[in-house]
Amino acid sequence: MTEILSGRTRIYGIIGCPVEHSFSPLMQNAAFDALKIDARYLAFSVKPEQIPQAIAGIRALNIHGVNVTVPHKSSVISCL
């Protein structure tokens, strides 16, 4: 299946390390599809030392929201 992302598609995601095993994208994208919401939920693998740059990138790219998982739950707070 080819997905079409437009300039209106809202991007959400999860950041962690590791994050490849997460079922969140599967579940969230199924919900977006069922509700016909123009959005995608992606997994972003972010190393602990990359947190400040990742948060800056999330803001710069207008990503609409991310969930934070291990090991970043505490360290991300200083970047907010």
CSV table of C-alpha atoms in Angstrom, one decimal:
chain,number,residue,atom,x,y,z
A,1,MET,CA,0.0,0.0,0.0
A,2,THR,CA,1.3,3.4,-0.9
A,3,GLU,CA,0.5,6.2,1.5
A,4,ILE,CA,0.0,9.7,0.4
A,5,LEU,CA,1.2,12.4,2.8
A,6,SER,CA,0.2,15.9,2.0
A,7,GLY,CA,1.2,19.2,3.4
A,8,ARG,CA,-1.9,18.9,5.6
A,9,THR,CA,-1.0,15.5,7.1
A,10,ARG,CA,-0.4,15.8,10.8
A,11,ILE,CA,2.6,13.9,12.1
A,12,TYR,CA,2.8,12.4,15.6
A,13,GLY,CA,5.2,9.9,17.0
A,14,ILE,CA,7.0,8.2,19.8
A,15,ILE,CA,10.7,8.8,20.7
A,16,GLY,CA,12.8,6.3,22.6
A,17,CYS,CA,15.9,4.0,22.3
A,18,PRO,CA,15.2,1.3,21.3
A,19,VAL,CA,11.8,2.1,19.9
A,20,GLU,CA,11.6,-0.2,16.8
A,21,HIS,CA,9.6,-2.8,18.8
A,22,SER,CA,6.8,-0.4,19.7
A,23,PHE,CA,3.3,-1.3,18.7
A,24,SER,CA,2.2,2.4,19.1
A,25,PRO,CA,2.5,3.3,15.4
A,26,LEU,CA,0.4,0.2,14.4
A,27,MET,CA,-2.3,1.0,16.9
A,28,GLN,CA,-2.4,4.8,16.4
A,29,ASN,CA,-2.3,4.6,12.6
A,30,ALA,CA,-5.2,2.1,12.6
A,31,ALA,CA,-7.2,4.5,14.7
A,32,PHE,CA,-6.4,7.4,12.3
A,33,ASP,CA,-7.4,5.3,9.4
A,34,ALA,CA,-10.6,4.1,11.0
A,35,LEU,CA,-11.6,7.7,11.8
A,36,LYS,CA,-10.4,9.0,8.5
A,37,ILE,CA,-8.0,11.4,10.1
A,38,ASP,CA,-5.2,12.8,7.9
A,39,ALA,CA,-2.4,11.9,10.3
A,40,ARG,CA,0.5,9.4,10.7
A,41,TYR,CA,2.2,8.2,13.8
A,42,LEU,CA,5.9,7.3,13.5
A,43,ALA,CA,8.6,5.8,15.7
A,44,PHE,CA,11.7,7.9,16.1
A,45,SER,CA,14.8,6.2,17.5
A,46,VAL,CA,16.6,8.9,19.5
A,47,LYS,CA,19.8,8.3,21.5
A,48,PRO,CA,20.0,9.9,24.9
A,49,GLU,CA,22.6,12.4,23.9
A,50,GLN,CA,20.3,13.5,20.9
A,51,ILE,CA,17.3,14.6,23.1
A,52,PRO,CA,17.9,18.4,22.8
A,53,GLN,CA,18.3,18.2,19.1
A,54,ALA,CA,15.3,15.9,18.7
A,55,ILE,CA,13.1,18.2,20.7
A,56,ALA,CA,14.3,21.2,18.6
A,57,GLY,CA,13.6,19.2,15.4
A,58,ILE,CA,10.1,18.2,16.6
A,59,ARG,CA,9.3,21.9,17.2
A,60,ALA,CA,10.9,23.1,13.9
A,61,LEU,CA,9.1,20.5,11.8
A,62,ASN,CA,5.7,21.2,13.4
A,63,ILE,CA,5.3,17.6,14.6
A,64,HIS,CA,2.0,17.8,16.4
A,65,GLY,CA,3.0,15.6,19.4
A,66,VAL,CA,5.1,12.8,20.6
A,67,ASN,CA,5.0,10.2,23.3
A,68,VAL,CA,8.2,9.6,25.2
A,69,THR,CA,9.4,6.2,26.3
A,70,VAL,CA,12.5,4.7,27.8
A,71,PRO,CA,15.1,5.9,28.5
A,72,HIS,CA,14.0,9.5,27.9
A,73,LYS,CA,11.1,10.0,30.3
A,74,SER,CA,13.1,12.1,32.8
A,75,SER,CA,15.7,13.7,30.6
A,76,VAL,CA,13.2,15.2,28.2
A,77,ILE,CA,11.8,17.5,30.9
A,78,SER,CA,14.7,19.8,30.8
A,79,CYS,CA,14.1,20.4,27.1
A,80,LEU,CA,10.5,21.5,27.4
